[in-house]
């Protein structure tokens, strides 16, 4: 009788599991391999012992003395103990590197060192003992037993018995999207007297403390470590910071059947205030589980974009396939809801004040500045700048990020369909979204205007002395020119005048790929753009540190880092006393 009962139960369960695997292999693995199969990324070498590099050309401003940190993927091909190679084919998924550039304008030198931040994870992969990994877009090929085991581990660790996969190892998890000096630490992590704090973050609810000089990983923790009420699997890699109150702002997002957003602030001392905790918009409709990479901040409000870029199955596909991208879906014709959360009680309002629908819907990886004003009737107007995408196509074009395409004939375009509302197969990326300004009437919960400030702009940065202020005039960013038969693909820089008083300025050098520019103000400057931009620039197989004049984008100094590519996402800069100057 017992045997018959087991057989009756196991038959449908086994059939369902086989169905899941068939869905994984046929509908996910095969499709994504079309994107990834021809794409090979190269490893970045570690430089653990600092090296002093000399100028190749130009001159570093004598006043520029500080440290630029940059972070991004660097280890893509891992030799396993059986002689095989585990190759990661999506640029977002390489094991993370931290890079440290100590610039000295007095001696005209640059001291450089770097370190891979997930060595324990690399060891797991070498030993073929990694369990339940969730990548952004990479999906390794697996046999049915391997897939079943990894699915079980993910489901158990995230749903049945939630626990961190790093297992207490400070380098046991991949945390490599943003880098923040002087980030407040939870009480359980003790800071030594005079210690400079450096923290890396990602889009999951996980953070990593890094030694500010050697770059050695020291601790992995999460926002729940600050306050038990901050629960959720996801968070924004880009927190927000108020330079006046010294508070940071972020959220934790719980996926699953009932998505939940917990929005909070943290003081320099690590004291937490829960600003909002909600599952529904102000119109009583339930929120989705969107992909949120960054958020806005004004003097009185936190604004979180719920775009129509959502986890279509509440994240179930992510658990099943081990790929965040496999669950991402673009909901056509849906608005983006801007959730406005009060930082302080305003006219008896607190928590979630409004969920303002913006049509057409948009997605943003990276925001620029934001501020609030009053109109003639005294109503509050929110002005929100960001690099905006009008659809979800960019999500399937990101696998080749940071590796420019050489000149040559374009591949024959295949007939396109859609996969989860996103064009498929993806076209070769030839540009970014646009720098867009959204003006919202908070009191009426309406959109006043949507204005394109500049075309083809990503990674917006600005002089952070102007954060939260209306008088911010200039935004710097990256601009992409696709390859042609006669020209290599090029990632340049752009300077945008938000007032329209002058046209945009650009820097391009064919085949060069400029990283997100970091603005450093001149200590004797009198204008908003008196200062320099720092960028890590790749040219196919060579890496440079370049200093630009922020007023005209003219190159001031160039230092060769090495004969390799260092793909990075974001960076921050501190002065020689480790004071935060421009922080991501």
XYZ file of C-alpha atoms in Angstrom:
584
model
C 0.000 0.000 0.000
C 2.815 2.416 0.977
C 4.722 1.587 -2.221
C 1.615 2.218 -4.318
C 1.048 5.556 -2.530
C 4.632 6.664 -3.177
C 4.249 5.700 -6.823
C 1.027 7.691 -7.136
C 2.694 10.771 -5.618
C 6.049 10.497 -7.396
C 4.563 10.086 -10.887
C 2.920 13.529 -11.102
C 5.701 15.170 -9.109
C 8.347 13.628 -11.340
C 6.400 14.642 -14.418
C 6.118 18.210 -13.131
C 9.852 18.390 -12.392
C 10.651 17.084 -15.871
C 8.323 19.724 -17.297
C 10.214 22.411 -15.363
C 13.521 21.124 -16.694
C 12.207 21.013 -20.254
C 11.067 24.618 -19.793
C 14.541 25.510 -18.515
C 16.406 23.793 -21.339
C 14.192 24.509 -24.335
C 12.737 27.897 -23.516
C 15.490 29.506 -21.485
C 18.866 27.881 -21.925
C 18.662 27.476 -25.717
C 17.307 30.991 -26.231
C 19.883 32.701 -24.091
C 22.702 30.694 -25.622
C 21.741 32.260 -28.966
C 22.747 35.555 -27.379
C 25.805 34.319 -25.521
C 27.327 31.480 -27.526
C 29.670 33.597 -29.652
C 30.624 36.010 -26.902
C 33.860 35.387 -25.027
C 35.147 37.672 -22.299
C 38.746 37.810 -21.075
C 40.018 37.805 -17.506
C 41.455 40.877 -15.800
C 44.739 40.221 -13.949
C 45.016 40.976 -10.242
C 47.586 43.543 -9.114
C 47.565 42.975 -5.365
C 50.912 44.704 -4.728
C 50.541 48.407 -5.591
C 52.520 49.663 -8.570
C 53.483 53.288 -9.203
C 52.719 54.361 -12.766
C 54.076 57.381 -14.590
C 52.290 59.751 -16.924
C 52.111 58.723 -20.548
C 51.035 62.181 -21.682
C 49.780 65.524 -20.378
C 49.834 66.750 -16.801
C 47.729 65.961 -13.730
C 46.442 69.112 -11.983
C 48.700 69.717 -8.972
C 45.661 69.959 -6.653
C 44.315 66.506 -7.602
C 45.360 64.271 -4.702
C 43.011 61.464 -3.728
C 41.733 57.973 -4.500
C 39.356 56.728 -7.168
C 37.808 53.324 -6.531
C 36.137 51.402 -9.327
C 34.332 48.067 -9.286
C 33.107 45.594 -11.883
C 33.425 42.072 -13.306
C 36.895 40.699 -14.014
C 37.087 36.890 -13.832
C 35.160 35.138 -16.615
C 37.116 31.955 -17.390
C 37.865 29.629 -14.484
C 39.957 26.492 -14.854
C 38.256 23.657 -12.990
C 40.123 20.840 -11.285
C 39.126 18.307 -13.935
C 40.799 20.404 -16.646
C 37.607 21.907 -18.066
C 36.890 25.649 -18.213
C 33.876 27.301 -16.657
C 33.252 30.248 -18.989
C 30.929 33.044 -17.935
C 29.448 34.587 -21.089
C 27.560 37.560 -19.687
C 29.541 40.698 -18.821
C 27.493 41.374 -15.693
C 28.333 37.983 -14.193
C 32.126 37.928 -14.100
C 33.488 37.531 -10.579
C 33.983 41.062 -9.225
C 37.177 43.123 -8.993
C 37.897 46.249 -6.963
C 40.369 48.719 -8.470
C 42.169 51.432 -6.482
C 43.797 54.459 -8.161
C 45.725 56.763 -5.834
C 46.458 59.905 -7.831
C 49.147 62.349 -6.778
C 49.186 65.666 -8.593
C 52.284 66.759 -6.667
C 54.468 63.921 -7.998
C 52.521 63.404 -11.258
C 52.125 59.696 -10.475
C 49.359 57.134 -10.064
C 49.536 54.194 -7.649
C 47.366 51.265 -8.715
C 46.278 47.991 -7.167
C 43.349 45.616 -7.646
C 41.855 42.498 -6.104
C 39.262 39.898 -6.955
C 36.536 39.980 -4.299
C 35.093 36.452 -4.480
C 37.980 33.990 -4.199
C 35.999 31.475 -2.139
C 33.331 31.467 -4.814
C 36.017 30.939 -7.454
C 37.303 27.962 -5.454
C 33.799 26.491 -5.386
C 33.608 26.769 -9.162
C 37.066 25.213 -9.551
C 35.968 22.284 -7.383
C 32.587 22.064 -9.144
C 31.014 22.422 -5.719
C 29.143 25.682 -6.267
C 25.524 25.306 -5.301
C 22.483 27.345 -6.138
C 24.226 30.288 -7.814
C 21.994 32.977 -9.272
C 23.563 34.908 -12.136
C 22.273 38.054 -13.811
C 22.131 36.696 -17.372
C 24.529 33.756 -17.597
C 22.973 30.281 -17.587
C 25.453 27.387 -17.418
C 24.591 24.199 -19.296
C 23.649 21.428 -16.886
C 22.544 17.847 -16.889
C 19.127 17.114 -15.430
C 20.515 15.929 -12.041
C 22.751 19.027 -11.799
C 19.862 21.324 -12.639
C 17.534 19.581 -10.179
C 20.091 19.811 -7.376
C 20.807 23.508 -7.980
C 17.084 24.287 -8.172
C 16.570 22.543 -4.835
C 19.439 24.461 -3.187
C 18.136 27.823 -4.436
C 14.585 27.030 -3.352
C 15.733 25.829 0.072
C 18.168 28.688 0.761
C 15.847 31.468 -0.386
C 12.362 30.138 0.427
C 12.258 27.159 2.787
C 15.170 28.013 5.066
C 16.586 31.408 4.073
C 20.298 31.742 4.690
C 23.212 33.540 3.031
C 25.146 31.480 0.510
C 28.502 32.964 1.565
C 28.354 30.842 4.744
C 30.281 33.416 6.748
C 33.152 33.761 4.274
C 33.948 37.434 3.521
C 34.717 36.531 -0.115
C 32.047 33.883 -0.618
C 29.554 35.897 -2.629
C 29.616 38.066 -5.749
C 29.046 41.710 -4.717
C 30.359 44.001 -7.412
C 28.188 46.819 -8.824
C 28.829 49.971 -6.761
C 31.576 51.041 -4.345
C 30.959 53.449 -1.470
C 33.610 54.916 0.842
C 32.528 56.040 4.345
C 29.392 53.873 4.325
C 27.819 53.425 7.792
C 28.219 49.940 9.239
C 25.757 47.907 11.336
C 26.524 47.652 15.055
C 27.752 44.064 14.849
C 30.651 45.050 12.569
C 33.201 46.873 14.659
C 35.209 49.664 13.075
C 38.769 50.243 14.249
C 39.743 53.723 15.422
C 40.642 55.844 12.418
C 39.724 53.068 9.977
C 38.619 54.111 6.502
C 35.486 52.167 5.550
C 34.830 50.889 2.030
C 31.687 48.938 1.064
C 30.613 47.266 -2.184
C 26.953 46.755 -3.071
C 24.782 45.065 -5.659
C 21.081 44.763 -6.550
C 20.548 42.069 -3.944
C 20.187 42.678 -0.216
C 23.872 41.977 0.399
C 26.878 44.227 1.079
C 30.603 43.578 1.445
C 33.128 45.434 3.598
C 36.496 45.846 1.861
C 39.852 46.970 3.260
C 40.310 50.488 1.904
C 43.998 49.983 0.990
C 44.674 46.293 0.345
C 41.120 45.741 -1.012
C 40.888 42.474 0.897
C 37.274 41.399 1.617
C 36.540 41.595 5.351
C 32.842 40.955 5.912
C 29.593 40.199 4.112
C 26.366 41.472 5.632
C 22.936 42.775 4.614
C 20.509 45.539 5.492
C 18.740 43.237 7.928
C 21.936 43.505 10.004
C 21.012 47.152 10.679
C 17.390 46.446 11.559
C 15.402 43.196 11.554
C 12.488 44.968 9.869
C 14.490 45.481 6.667
C 13.660 42.220 4.953
C 13.694 41.324 1.278
C 15.866 39.642 -1.319
C 16.513 42.699 -3.495
C 17.737 46.241 -2.978
C 19.199 49.050 -5.096
C 22.901 48.970 -5.888
C 22.681 52.784 -5.842
C 21.553 54.136 -2.482
C 20.850 57.855 -2.099
C 22.682 60.240 0.232
C 21.788 63.605 1.735
C 25.007 65.629 2.196
C 23.269 67.912 4.703
C 21.818 65.334 7.101
C 24.476 62.659 6.315
C 21.715 60.023 5.907
C 21.612 57.227 3.358
C 18.347 55.975 1.834
C 17.440 52.663 0.228
C 14.832 49.913 0.244
C 14.461 46.154 0.492
C 12.107 44.410 -1.940
C 10.519 41.071 -1.139
C 9.553 39.065 -4.224
C 7.081 36.186 -4.164
C 3.287 36.016 -4.225
C 2.947 39.379 -2.415
C 5.780 41.802 -3.321
C 6.684 44.180 -0.500
C 8.780 47.363 -0.330
C 10.425 48.519 2.892
C 11.974 51.976 2.541
C 14.443 53.182 5.165
C 17.071 55.741 6.097
C 20.293 55.224 8.048
C 22.352 57.803 9.904
C 26.164 57.998 10.028
C 25.997 56.047 13.284
C 23.866 53.301 11.710
C 20.539 54.287 13.325
C 17.646 53.140 11.110
C 14.293 54.785 10.469
C 11.647 52.838 8.550
C 10.004 55.396 6.264
C 7.448 53.128 4.563
C 6.421 49.490 4.383
C 3.853 48.713 1.701
C 2.473 46.102 -0.676
C -0.034 48.330 -2.497
C 0.048 51.616 -4.366
C -1.955 54.555 -3.063
C -4.774 53.619 -5.460
C -4.993 50.278 -3.570
C -3.690 48.186 -6.483
C -0.891 45.731 -5.604
C 2.674 46.616 -6.531
C 4.647 44.401 -8.895
C 8.161 43.113 -8.222
C 10.126 45.474 -10.481
C 13.842 45.648 -11.210
C 14.995 48.814 -9.398
C 18.661 49.764 -9.787
C 18.508 53.294 -8.330
C 16.138 55.846 -6.782
C 15.747 59.618 -6.373
C 16.024 61.821 -3.317
C 14.809 65.374 -2.654
C 14.833 67.464 0.494
C 11.597 65.957 1.798
C 10.959 62.824 -0.261
C 12.345 59.508 -1.455
C 11.072 58.564 -4.919
C 11.223 54.933 -6.040
C 10.380 53.972 -9.646
C 8.196 50.909 -10.132
C 8.771 50.447 -13.853
C 7.024 47.882 -16.087
C 10.329 45.932 -16.035
C 9.112 43.266 -13.628
C 9.740 39.745 -12.417
C 6.945 38.176 -14.443
C 6.476 35.197 -12.168
C 7.372 36.852 -8.852
C 10.879 35.419 -9.296
C 9.943 31.739 -9.689
C 11.782 31.466 -13.009
C 14.867 32.995 -11.375
C 14.831 30.222 -8.775
C 14.278 27.599 -11.419
C 16.958 28.734 -13.864
C 19.469 30.550 -11.725
C 19.238 33.644 -13.942
C 17.683 36.954 -12.966
C 17.219 37.859 -16.629
C 15.111 34.781 -17.319
C 12.386 36.212 -15.065
C 12.525 39.775 -16.395
C 9.540 40.887 -18.463
C 8.489 44.191 -20.022
C 4.777 44.927 -19.589
C 3.780 46.802 -22.734
C 1.620 49.923 -22.317
C 1.917 49.840 -18.521
C 2.942 53.052 -16.704
C 5.904 53.570 -14.417
C 4.677 54.330 -10.914
C 6.807 56.830 -9.004
C 6.319 55.967 -5.343
C 6.817 59.096 -3.235
C 7.751 58.468 0.397
C 7.937 61.259 2.965
C 11.273 61.646 4.744
C 9.611 63.708 7.497
C 5.924 64.096 8.443
C 4.566 66.734 6.063
C 1.109 68.167 6.779
C 0.245 65.021 8.728
C 1.341 62.850 5.795
C 3.938 60.167 6.281
C 4.968 56.887 4.725
C 3.823 56.357 1.143
C 2.397 59.725 0.083
C 1.651 59.023 -3.588
C 2.074 56.474 -6.379
C 2.163 58.715 -9.444
C 1.651 56.919 -12.793
C 3.889 58.150 -15.613
C 2.837 57.351 -19.188
C 4.428 56.063 -21.289
C 6.216 53.760 -18.885
C 10.005 53.893 -18.722
C 12.917 52.093 -17.103
C 16.050 53.641 -15.660
C 19.272 52.087 -14.481
C 20.734 55.390 -13.327
C 19.224 58.595 -12.022
C 20.821 62.048 -12.053
C 19.745 64.895 -9.778
C 16.286 65.548 -8.317
C 14.754 68.495 -6.513
C 11.414 69.913 -5.412
C 9.850 73.324 -5.954
C 6.491 75.051 -5.395
C 4.297 76.308 -8.226
C 2.244 79.513 -8.122
C -0.562 77.784 -6.237
C 1.805 76.386 -3.620
C 1.669 72.802 -4.863
C 4.806 70.646 -4.717
C 6.550 69.899 -8.026
C 9.088 67.062 -8.191
C 11.746 67.295 -10.913
C 13.437 63.970 -11.602
C 16.321 63.506 -14.078
C 17.502 60.100 -15.272
C 18.881 58.055 -18.140
C 15.599 56.662 -19.445
C 14.743 53.660 -21.653
C 11.348 53.472 -23.335
C 11.266 49.655 -23.481
C 13.059 46.604 -22.108
C 15.258 45.777 -25.105
C 18.438 46.931 -23.365
C 18.193 43.992 -20.949
C 19.087 41.471 -23.671
C 21.805 43.687 -25.151
C 23.973 43.888 -22.060
C 25.943 40.662 -22.431
C 28.740 42.446 -24.325
C 29.003 45.437 -21.969
C 32.515 46.857 -21.818
C 33.891 44.931 -24.799
C 33.753 47.196 -27.881
C 33.063 45.693 -31.308
C 35.746 46.178 -33.945
C 34.906 47.657 -37.328
C 33.397 45.341 -39.917
C 30.194 44.386 -41.696
C 27.121 44.104 -39.534
C 25.660 40.660 -38.957
C 22.593 39.787 -40.938
C 19.557 40.756 -38.909
C 17.283 37.911 -37.973
C 13.522 38.286 -37.912
C 12.523 39.496 -34.474
C 9.810 38.371 -32.157
C 9.396 39.075 -28.445
C 10.511 37.142 -25.396
C 8.789 38.315 -22.197
C 7.824 41.542 -23.963
C 11.433 42.255 -25.040
C 12.628 42.182 -28.673
C 14.297 38.871 -29.497
C 16.848 38.014 -30.753
C 18.439 41.309 -29.639
C 20.001 43.688 -32.125
C 23.586 44.771 -31.543
C 23.479 47.654 -29.075
C 24.208 50.916 -30.899
C 23.287 53.479 -28.251
C 21.858 54.142 -24.818
C 18.584 55.590 -23.640
C 18.052 59.342 -23.315
C 18.625 61.826 -20.525
C 15.043 62.713 -19.613
C 13.463 65.121 -17.117
C 10.167 64.102 -15.518
C 8.138 66.788 -13.738
C 5.436 65.516 -11.385
C 2.761 67.375 -9.443
C 2.811 65.669 -6.069
C -0.421 67.189 -4.754
C -2.381 66.180 -7.862
C -0.482 62.884 -8.409
C -0.061 63.753 -12.079
C 2.715 64.065 -14.643
C 3.247 67.656 -15.746
C 5.874 67.154 -18.446
C 8.403 64.753 -19.934
C 11.362 66.465 -21.627
C 14.307 64.858 -23.396
C 17.420 66.791 -22.363
C 19.909 64.843 -24.510
C 19.913 61.732 -26.671
C 21.982 58.603 -26.084
C 23.227 59.183 -22.520
C 24.044 56.735 -19.715
C 25.900 56.759 -16.373
C 24.932 60.361 -15.476
C 27.125 62.077 -12.871
C 27.340 65.675 -11.698
C 28.995 67.970 -9.172
C 27.631 66.579 -5.906
C 27.820 69.979 -4.222
C 24.632 70.588 -6.229
C 22.743 67.470 -5.095
C 19.045 68.110 -4.338
C 19.385 71.673 -5.686
C 17.519 73.273 -8.560
C 20.586 75.248 -9.688
C 22.406 72.095 -10.882
C 23.257 72.965 -14.505
C 25.625 70.294 -15.878
C 25.384 66.518 -16.179
C 28.201 64.314 -17.457
C 27.745 60.837 -18.863
C 28.696 58.242 -21.447
C 27.565 58.110 -25.068
C 27.817 55.120 -27.418
C 28.583 55.119 -31.148
C 27.985 51.720 -32.756
C 30.551 50.128 -35.043
C 30.396 50.428 -38.825
C 32.359 48.842 -41.644
C 34.891 51.665 -41.342
C 34.836 52.590 -37.646
C 35.284 50.684 -34.393
C 32.584 50.920 -31.773
C 33.343 53.827 -29.432
C 32.154 54.778 -25.963
C 32.687 58.481 -25.460
C 31.855 61.137 -22.889
C 29.202 63.851 -23.044
C 28.564 67.049 -21.077
C 24.951 68.272 -21.077
C 23.851 71.809 -20.190
C 20.469 71.295 -18.518
C 19.503 74.924 -19.067
C 19.969 74.689 -22.844
C 22.218 77.756 -22.851
C 24.903 75.776 -24.665
C 24.906 72.608 -26.731
C 26.381 69.315 -25.550
C 30.148 68.741 -25.586
C 31.599 65.318 -26.402
C 34.877 63.401 -26.285
C 35.444 60.513 -28.685
C 38.535 58.536 -29.629
C 37.755 55.672 -32.008
C 37.777 52.266 -30.350
C 38.057 53.732 -26.848
C 35.406 52.850 -24.277
C 35.115 55.448 -21.488
C 33.716 54.375 -18.149
C 31.274 56.426 -16.104
C 32.947 59.828 -15.496
C 33.521 61.007 -11.927
C 33.514 64.761 -11.311
C 36.095 66.192 -8.883
C 35.759 69.940 -8.181
C 38.767 72.236 -8.125
C 39.439 73.559 -4.606
C 39.751 77.075 -6.045
C 36.846 76.769 -8.477
C 34.097 79.358 -8.656
C 31.847 77.702 -11.249
C 29.883 74.447 -11.177
C 32.098 72.875 -13.857
C 35.456 74.026 -12.462
C 37.163 70.695 -11.974
C 38.071 67.454 -13.709
C 36.461 64.211 -14.816
C 38.152 60.890 -14.056
C 37.501 57.894 -16.300
C 38.918 54.391 -16.683
C 39.177 53.840 -20.429
C 39.603 50.569 -22.357
C 40.903 50.276 -25.900
C 40.295 46.616 -26.841
C 43.329 45.184 -25.023
C 44.732 48.203 -23.181
C 43.564 50.104 -20.113
C 44.120 53.792 -19.293
C 43.362 56.233 -16.486
C 42.461 59.566 -18.110
C 41.865 62.996 -16.566
C 39.622 65.429 -18.476
C 38.944 69.129 -18.016
C 35.282 69.158 -16.912
C 34.640 72.546 -18.501
C 35.476 71.520 -22.086
C 36.171 67.717 -22.032
C 39.748 68.261 -23.196
C 42.157 65.503 -22.165
C 44.600 66.704 -19.489
C 46.526 63.570 -18.556
C 46.763 59.885 -19.499
C 48.324 56.999 -17.566
C 48.579 53.478 -18.998
C 47.357 50.924 -16.435
C 48.181 47.755 -18.329
C 47.817 45.617 -21.411
C 44.418 44.253 -20.422
C 40.753 45.246 -20.180
C 39.280 46.259 -16.828
C 35.501 46.287 -17.189
C 33.949 48.403 -14.435
C 30.452 49.656 -13.709
C 30.819 52.461 -11.189
C 33.294 54.441 -9.147
C 33.741 56.865 -6.262
C 36.377 59.416 -5.305
C 37.739 60.546 -1.937
C 40.415 63.149 -1.256
C 43.789 62.433 0.396
C 42.107 62.605 3.820
C 39.459 60.079 2.717
C 36.734 62.708 2.652
C 33.907 61.754 0.259
C 33.965 63.998 -2.815
C 31.881 62.184 -5.440
C 30.267 58.948 -4.307
C 28.224 56.375 -6.190
